[in-house]
């Protein structure tokens, strides 16, 4: 049994995940730990390839065949307080399938590939409901799928219910995915870039919708994004990931006003600010390292303007900057105190 405070509904502890390809081992997650609290939104930010989606998929055991959870734990607490170790369940066993969609739902990044093109949108929503809310008649199922689409602001939901994914616009497909995810009133929603590639008005509508559902249902959200505007709008707490590790963790206001890690500082500096007069936005040089050939020492060192010899040789721990903020950087090292 894991220790927890009463409002924690999901806890990831020291999670290590590797992908094995062509006899190479890619350590895609290394020592990732965080808690998701009831009714709160935790954001995970970082560039593509930093391990955000793998983290969400690892929670629901949706990782590809050639991957392995090397160590760590994922604990989920049910309504009555019973702990379930998701990392110990069979990937596609009865218990895991019973939890997926009902207790913990996921919105995938690309709705076009996540939705089945040969079934109508309504049928796919009904299939989700049928699996977890047994005993409903066909008419009741139909009423529920139409209600779900209407709740997502899809006009003429009764007609749209009978249409195929290719007949929906990008924004409507995303809403259909959310309708499907919400159809069984999950306690936790894992939203993987739910507004990527949508125009700003649709993005605002979808985020408002998620907030409304969260307030009404007390749902917890793990929101994965690379968009700091979305973070500011949605989150209470933020995790910044880089090359498979958490490099900074803080409440949203502290992260924006007092970022501590050079990577976070670079990310925030690269966001355009209205009226700032800046013509060319600063960028972080270089790119995320190949996970099979990680640098020795700090993973960010090849791109960091503050890197010293120590950074290239010794890996920093996740240091406590303040009781609410942690940072994986030697510059944040307190005197003799660290939190691995
Ligand atoms: Fe930069 Fe060194 Fe901090 Fe890494 S440990 S982020 S290289 S200053």
Coordinates of C-alpha atoms and ligand atoms in Angstrom, one line a residue:
X1 CA 0.0 0.0 0.0
X2 CA 1.3 3.5 -0.9
X3 CA 1.1 6.4 1.5
X4 CA -1.2 9.2 0.2
X5 CA -3.1 12.3 1.2
X6 CA -6.8 11.8 1.0
X7 CA -7.4 13.9 -2.2
X8 CA -4.9 12.0 -4.3
X9 CA -6.6 9.8 -6.8
X10 CA -3.6 8.6 -8.8
X11 CA 0.0 8.4 -7.9
X12 CA 2.9 7.7 -10.2
X13 CA 6.1 6.8 -8.4
X14 CA 9.6 6.6 -9.8
X15 CA 8.4 5.3 -13.2
X16 CA 11.0 3.9 -15.6
X17 CA 9.9 2.9 -19.1
X18 CA 12.1 1.6 -21.9
X19 CA 11.5 0.9 -25.6
X20 CA 13.5 -1.9 -27.2
X21 CA 14.2 -1.4 -30.9
X22 CA 16.9 -3.0 -33.1
X23 CA 18.7 -4.3 -30.0
X24 CA 18.8 -0.7 -28.7
X25 CA 17.3 0.3 -25.4
X26 CA 15.7 3.7 -25.3
X27 CA 15.0 4.9 -21.8
X28 CA 12.0 7.0 -22.6
X29 CA 10.9 7.6 -19.0
X30 CA 13.3 7.8 -16.0
X31 CA 12.1 8.2 -12.5
X32 CA 8.9 10.1 -13.2
X33 CA 6.8 10.8 -10.1
X34 CA 3.7 12.8 -9.5
X35 CA 0.2 12.8 -7.9
X36 CA -3.1 13.7 -9.5
X37 CA -5.6 15.2 -7.0
X38 CA -9.3 15.1 -7.0
X39 CA -11.0 17.9 -9.0
X40 CA -7.6 19.4 -10.0
X41 CA -5.7 19.7 -13.3
X42 CA -2.1 18.7 -13.5
X43 CA -0.3 19.8 -16.7
X44 CA 2.6 18.1 -18.3
X45 CA 4.6 20.3 -20.7
X46 CA 7.7 19.8 -22.9
X47 CA 8.8 19.4 -26.5
X48 CA 7.8 16.5 -28.7
X49 CA 9.7 13.4 -27.7
X50 CA 10.2 14.3 -24.0
X51 CA 7.9 11.5 -22.8
X52 CA 4.6 13.2 -22.1
X53 CA 2.4 10.8 -24.1
X54 CA 4.3 7.8 -22.9
X55 CA 3.5 8.9 -19.4
X56 CA -0.2 8.9 -20.1
X57 CA -0.1 5.7 -22.0
X58 CA 1.9 4.0 -19.3
X59 CA -0.8 4.8 -16.7
X60 CA -3.4 3.0 -18.8
X61 CA -1.0 0.3 -19.9
X62 CA -1.4 1.3 -23.5
X63 CA 2.3 1.1 -24.4
X64 CA 3.5 -0.6 -27.6
X65 CA 4.6 -4.3 -27.5
X66 CA 8.3 -3.6 -27.5
X67 CA 8.1 -1.4 -24.3
X68 CA 8.6 -2.4 -20.7
X69 CA 7.9 -0.8 -17.4
X70 CA 11.3 -1.4 -15.8
X71 CA 10.5 -0.1 -12.3
X72 CA 8.2 2.2 -10.4
X73 CA 4.5 2.1 -9.6
X74 CA 1.2 3.5 -10.7
X75 CA -1.5 3.5 -8.0
X76 CA -5.1 4.4 -8.5
X77 CA -7.5 4.8 -5.6
X78 CA -11.2 3.9 -6.2
X79 CA -14.1 5.8 -4.8
X80 CA -14.1 3.8 -1.6
X81 CA -10.4 4.3 -1.0
X82 CA -9.2 0.9 -2.3
X83 CA -5.8 1.1 -4.0
X84 CA -5.3 -0.6 -7.3
X85 CA -1.7 -1.0 -8.7
X86 CA -2.2 -0.4 -12.4
X87 CA 1.4 -1.4 -13.2
X88 CA 0.7 -4.9 -11.8
X89 CA -2.5 -5.5 -13.7
X90 CA -2.4 -7.6 -16.9
X91 CA -2.3 -5.2 -19.8
X92 CA -5.5 -6.4 -21.5
X93 CA -6.9 -8.3 -18.5
X94 CA -10.5 -8.0 -17.3
X95 CA -9.6 -5.6 -14.4
X96 CA -7.6 -3.2 -16.7
X97 CA -10.4 -3.2 -19.3
X98 CA -13.0 -2.5 -16.6
X99 CA -11.0 0.6 -15.5
X100 CA -10.2 2.0 -18.9
X101 CA -12.9 4.4 -20.0
X102 CA -15.0 4.0 -16.9
X103 CA -12.6 5.2 -14.1
X104 CA -9.8 6.6 -16.2
X105 CA -10.5 7.8 -19.7
X106 CA -8.1 9.1 -22.3
X107 CA -8.4 11.6 -25.2
X108 CA -5.8 10.7 -27.8
X109 CA -3.7 13.3 -29.6
X110 CA -5.1 12.6 -33.1
X111 CA -8.8 11.9 -33.3
X112 CA -8.7 10.9 -36.9
X113 CA -6.5 7.8 -36.1
X114 CA -8.2 7.2 -32.7
X115 CA -11.7 7.0 -34.2
X116 CA -12.6 3.9 -36.3
X117 CA -13.3 5.2 -39.8
X118 CA -15.7 2.3 -40.7
X119 CA -18.2 2.9 -37.8
X120 CA -20.4 5.9 -37.2
X121 CA -19.3 8.2 -34.4
X122 CA -22.5 7.5 -32.5
X123 CA -21.9 3.7 -32.6
X124 CA -18.4 4.2 -31.2
X125 CA -19.7 6.2 -28.3
X126 CA -22.4 3.6 -27.7
X127 CA -19.9 0.8 -27.7
X128 CA -18.0 2.6 -24.9
X129 CA -21.2 3.1 -22.9
X130 CA -22.3 -0.5 -23.5
X131 CA -19.0 -1.9 -22.1
X132 CA -19.3 -0.1 -18.8
X133 CA -23.0 0.7 -18.2
X134 CA -24.7 -2.6 -18.8
X135 CA -28.4 -3.2 -19.1
X136 CA -29.3 -0.2 -21.3
X137 CA -31.7 -0.7 -24.1
X138 CA -30.8 0.3 -27.7
X139 CA -33.0 3.3 -27.4
X140 CA -31.4 4.4 -24.1
X141 CA -27.9 4.0 -25.6
X142 CA -28.8 6.1 -28.6
X143 CA -30.3 8.8 -26.4
X144 CA -27.0 8.8 -24.4
X145 CA -24.7 9.1 -27.4
X146 CA -26.8 11.9 -28.9
X147 CA -26.9 13.6 -25.5
X148 CA -23.1 13.3 -25.3
X149 CA -22.5 14.9 -28.7
X150 CA -25.0 17.7 -27.9
X151 CA -23.3 18.3 -24.6
X152 CA -20.0 18.9 -26.6
X153 CA -21.8 21.6 -28.6
X154 CA -22.2 19.6 -31.8
X155 CA -25.1 21.0 -33.7
X156 CA -27.8 18.6 -35.0
X157 CA -26.4 15.9 -32.7
X158 CA -29.1 13.4 -33.6
X159 CA -28.1 13.5 -37.3
X160 CA -24.3 13.8 -36.6
X161 CA -24.6 10.7 -34.4
X162 CA -25.2 8.6 -37.5
X163 CA -22.3 10.1 -39.5
X164 CA -18.7 8.7 -40.0
X165 CA -15.5 10.4 -38.7
X166 CA -14.5 11.6 -42.2
X167 CA -17.8 13.6 -42.3
X168 CA -16.7 15.6 -39.2
X169 CA -14.4 18.6 -39.1
X170 CA -11.2 18.4 -37.1
X171 CA -12.8 20.3 -34.2
X172 CA -15.9 18.1 -34.2
X173 CA -13.9 14.9 -34.2
X174 CA -12.0 16.2 -31.2
X175 CA -15.4 16.9 -29.5
X176 CA -16.6 13.5 -30.4
X177 CA -13.5 12.0 -28.8
X178 CA -14.2 14.0 -25.6
X179 CA -17.9 12.9 -25.7
X180 CA -16.7 9.3 -25.9
X181 CA -14.2 9.9 -23.1
X182 CA -16.8 11.6 -20.9
X183 CA -19.6 9.1 -21.7
X184 CA -19.0 7.0 -18.6
X185 CA -18.3 9.9 -16.2
X186 CA -14.6 9.0 -15.5
X187 CA -13.0 10.1 -12.3
X188 CA -9.7 10.9 -14.2
X189 CA -9.3 12.2 -17.7
X190 CA -5.9 11.9 -19.4
X191 CA -6.0 14.5 -22.2
X192 CA -3.1 14.2 -24.6
X193 CA -2.8 17.4 -26.5
X194 CA -6.6 17.6 -26.8
X195 CA -6.5 20.9 -28.7
X196 CA -3.5 20.5 -31.0
X197 CA -4.2 21.6 -34.6
X198 CA -7.4 23.3 -33.7
X199 CA -8.0 26.9 -34.4
X200 CA -8.1 29.2 -31.3
X201 CA -11.8 29.6 -31.1
X202 CA -12.5 25.9 -31.1
X203 CA -9.6 25.4 -28.7
X204 CA -11.1 27.9 -26.3
X205 CA -14.5 26.2 -26.6
X206 CA -13.1 22.7 -25.8
X207 CA -11.0 24.0 -22.8
X208 CA -14.1 25.7 -21.4
X209 CA -16.1 22.5 -21.9
X210 CA -13.5 20.5 -20.0
X211 CA -13.4 23.0 -17.2
X212 CA -17.2 23.0 -17.0
X213 CA -17.3 19.2 -16.8
X214 CA -14.6 19.2 -14.2
X215 CA -16.5 21.7 -12.0
X216 CA -19.7 19.8 -12.3
X217 CA -18.3 16.3 -11.9
X218 CA -15.2 16.8 -9.7
X219 CA -13.1 15.1 -12.3
X220 CA -9.3 15.1 -12.2
X221 CA -7.4 15.9 -15.4
X222 CA -3.9 15.1 -16.5
X223 CA -3.4 17.6 -19.4
X224 CA -0.5 17.0 -21.8
X225 CA 0.4 20.0 -23.9
X226 CA 3.3 21.9 -25.4
X227 CA 1.2 25.1 -25.3
X228 CA 2.0 27.3 -22.4
X229 CA -1.2 29.4 -23.0
X230 CA -3.3 26.3 -22.4
X231 CA -1.3 25.6 -19.2
X232 CA -2.0 29.1 -17.9
X233 CA -5.7 28.7 -18.7
X234 CA -6.2 25.2 -17.2
X235 CA -3.8 24.1 -14.6
X236 CA -3.2 24.2 -10.9
X237 CA 0.1 22.5 -11.0
X238 CA 2.7 21.9 -13.8
X239 CA 5.3 19.4 -14.5
X240 CA 8.0 20.2 -17.1
X241 CA 9.6 17.2 -18.8
X242 CA 12.8 17.0 -20.8
X243 CA 14.2 13.8 -22.4
X244 CA 12.1 11.5 -20.3
X245 CA 12.7 13.2 -16.9
X246 CA 10.8 15.7 -14.8
X247 CA 13.1 18.8 -14.8
X248 CA 10.7 21.2 -12.9
X249 CA 7.5 20.9 -10.9
X250 CA 5.6 23.9 -9.4
X251 CA 2.2 25.5 -9.0
X252 CA 1.3 27.3 -12.3
X253 CA 1.7 30.9 -10.9
X254 CA 5.2 30.1 -9.5
X255 CA 6.3 28.4 -12.7
X256 CA 5.3 31.4 -14.8
X257 CA 6.6 34.1 -12.4
X258 CA 9.7 32.3 -11.0
X259 CA 10.8 29.6 -13.4
X260 CA 13.9 27.9 -12.0
X261 CA 15.2 25.4 -14.6
X262 CA 17.0 26.9 -17.7
X263 CA 14.8 24.8 -20.0
X264 CA 11.6 26.2 -18.4
X265 CA 13.0 29.7 -18.6
X266 CA 13.7 29.1 -22.3
X267 CA 10.2 27.7 -22.9
X268 CA 8.5 30.7 -21.2
X269 CA 10.8 33.2 -23.0
X270 CA 9.8 31.7 -26.4
X271 CA 6.1 32.5 -25.9
X272 CA 5.1 35.8 -27.7
X273 CA 3.8 38.5 -25.4
X274 CA 1.4 41.1 -26.6
X275 CA 2.8 44.6 -26.7
X276 CA 6.3 43.5 -25.7
X277 CA 7.8 45.0 -28.9
X278 CA 10.0 41.9 -29.3
X279 CA 10.5 41.2 -33.1
X280 CA 12.4 38.0 -32.9
X281 CA 11.5 35.5 -30.2
X282 CA 14.3 33.8 -28.4
X283 CA 14.6 30.0 -29.0
X284 CA 16.3 27.1 -27.3
X285 CA 19.2 26.0 -29.5
X286 CA 19.5 22.4 -30.5
X287 CA 17.0 19.6 -30.1
X288 CA 15.9 16.9 -27.7
X289 CA 18.6 14.2 -27.6
X290 CA 18.3 10.7 -29.0
X291 CA 17.1 8.6 -26.1
X292 CA 19.4 5.8 -27.0
X293 CA 22.4 8.1 -26.8
X294 CA 21.8 10.3 -23.9
X295 CA 24.6 12.7 -22.8
X296 CA 26.5 12.0 -19.6
X297 CA 25.5 14.3 -16.8
X298 CA 22.6 16.7 -17.2
X299 CA 20.5 15.8 -20.2
X300 CA 19.9 19.4 -21.0
X301 CA 23.6 20.4 -20.9
X302 CA 24.3 20.4 -24.7
X303 CA 21.6 23.1 -25.0
X304 CA 22.2 25.0 -21.8
X305 CA 24.0 28.3 -21.8
X306 CA 24.8 27.9 -18.1
X307 CA 26.4 24.4 -18.4
X308 CA 29.6 23.9 -16.5
X309 CA 32.0 20.9 -16.5
X310 CA 30.1 19.5 -13.6
X311 CA 26.9 19.6 -15.6
X312 CA 28.5 17.5 -18.4
X313 CA 29.7 14.9 -15.9
X314 CA 27.2 14.6 -13.0
X315 CA 23.5 14.2 -13.3
X316 CA 21.6 16.6 -11.0
X317 CA 18.8 15.4 -8.8
X318 CA 15.3 17.0 -8.5
X319 CA 16.2 19.6 -5.8
X320 CA 13.6 21.3 -3.7
X321 CA 13.7 25.1 -4.5
X322 CA 10.8 25.8 -2.1
X323 CA 8.2 23.5 -0.4
X324 CA 6.1 23.8 -3.6
X325 CA 8.8 23.9 -6.4
X326 CA 11.3 21.3 -7.5
X327 CA 14.1 21.7 -10.1
X328 CA 16.6 19.3 -11.7
X329 CA 19.5 21.6 -12.1
X330 CA 22.8 22.1 -10.2
X331 CA 22.0 25.8 -10.0
X332 CA 19.1 25.0 -7.8
X333 CA 21.1 22.8 -5.5
X334 CA 20.5 23.7 -1.8
X335 CA 23.1 23.1 0.8
X336 CA 23.2 19.4 1.4
X337 CA 19.4 18.7 0.8
X338 CA 18.1 16.8 -2.2
X339 CA 15.0 14.8 -3.3
X340 CA 15.6 12.0 -5.7
Ligands
LIG1 FE1 22.1 23.8 -17.3 FE2 23.8 22.6 -15.7 FE3 21.3 23.2 -14.9 FE4 21.7 21.2 -16.6 S1 22.4 21.3 -14.5 S2 20.2 22.8 -16.7 S3 23.4 22.1 -17.8 S4 22.9 24.6 -15.4

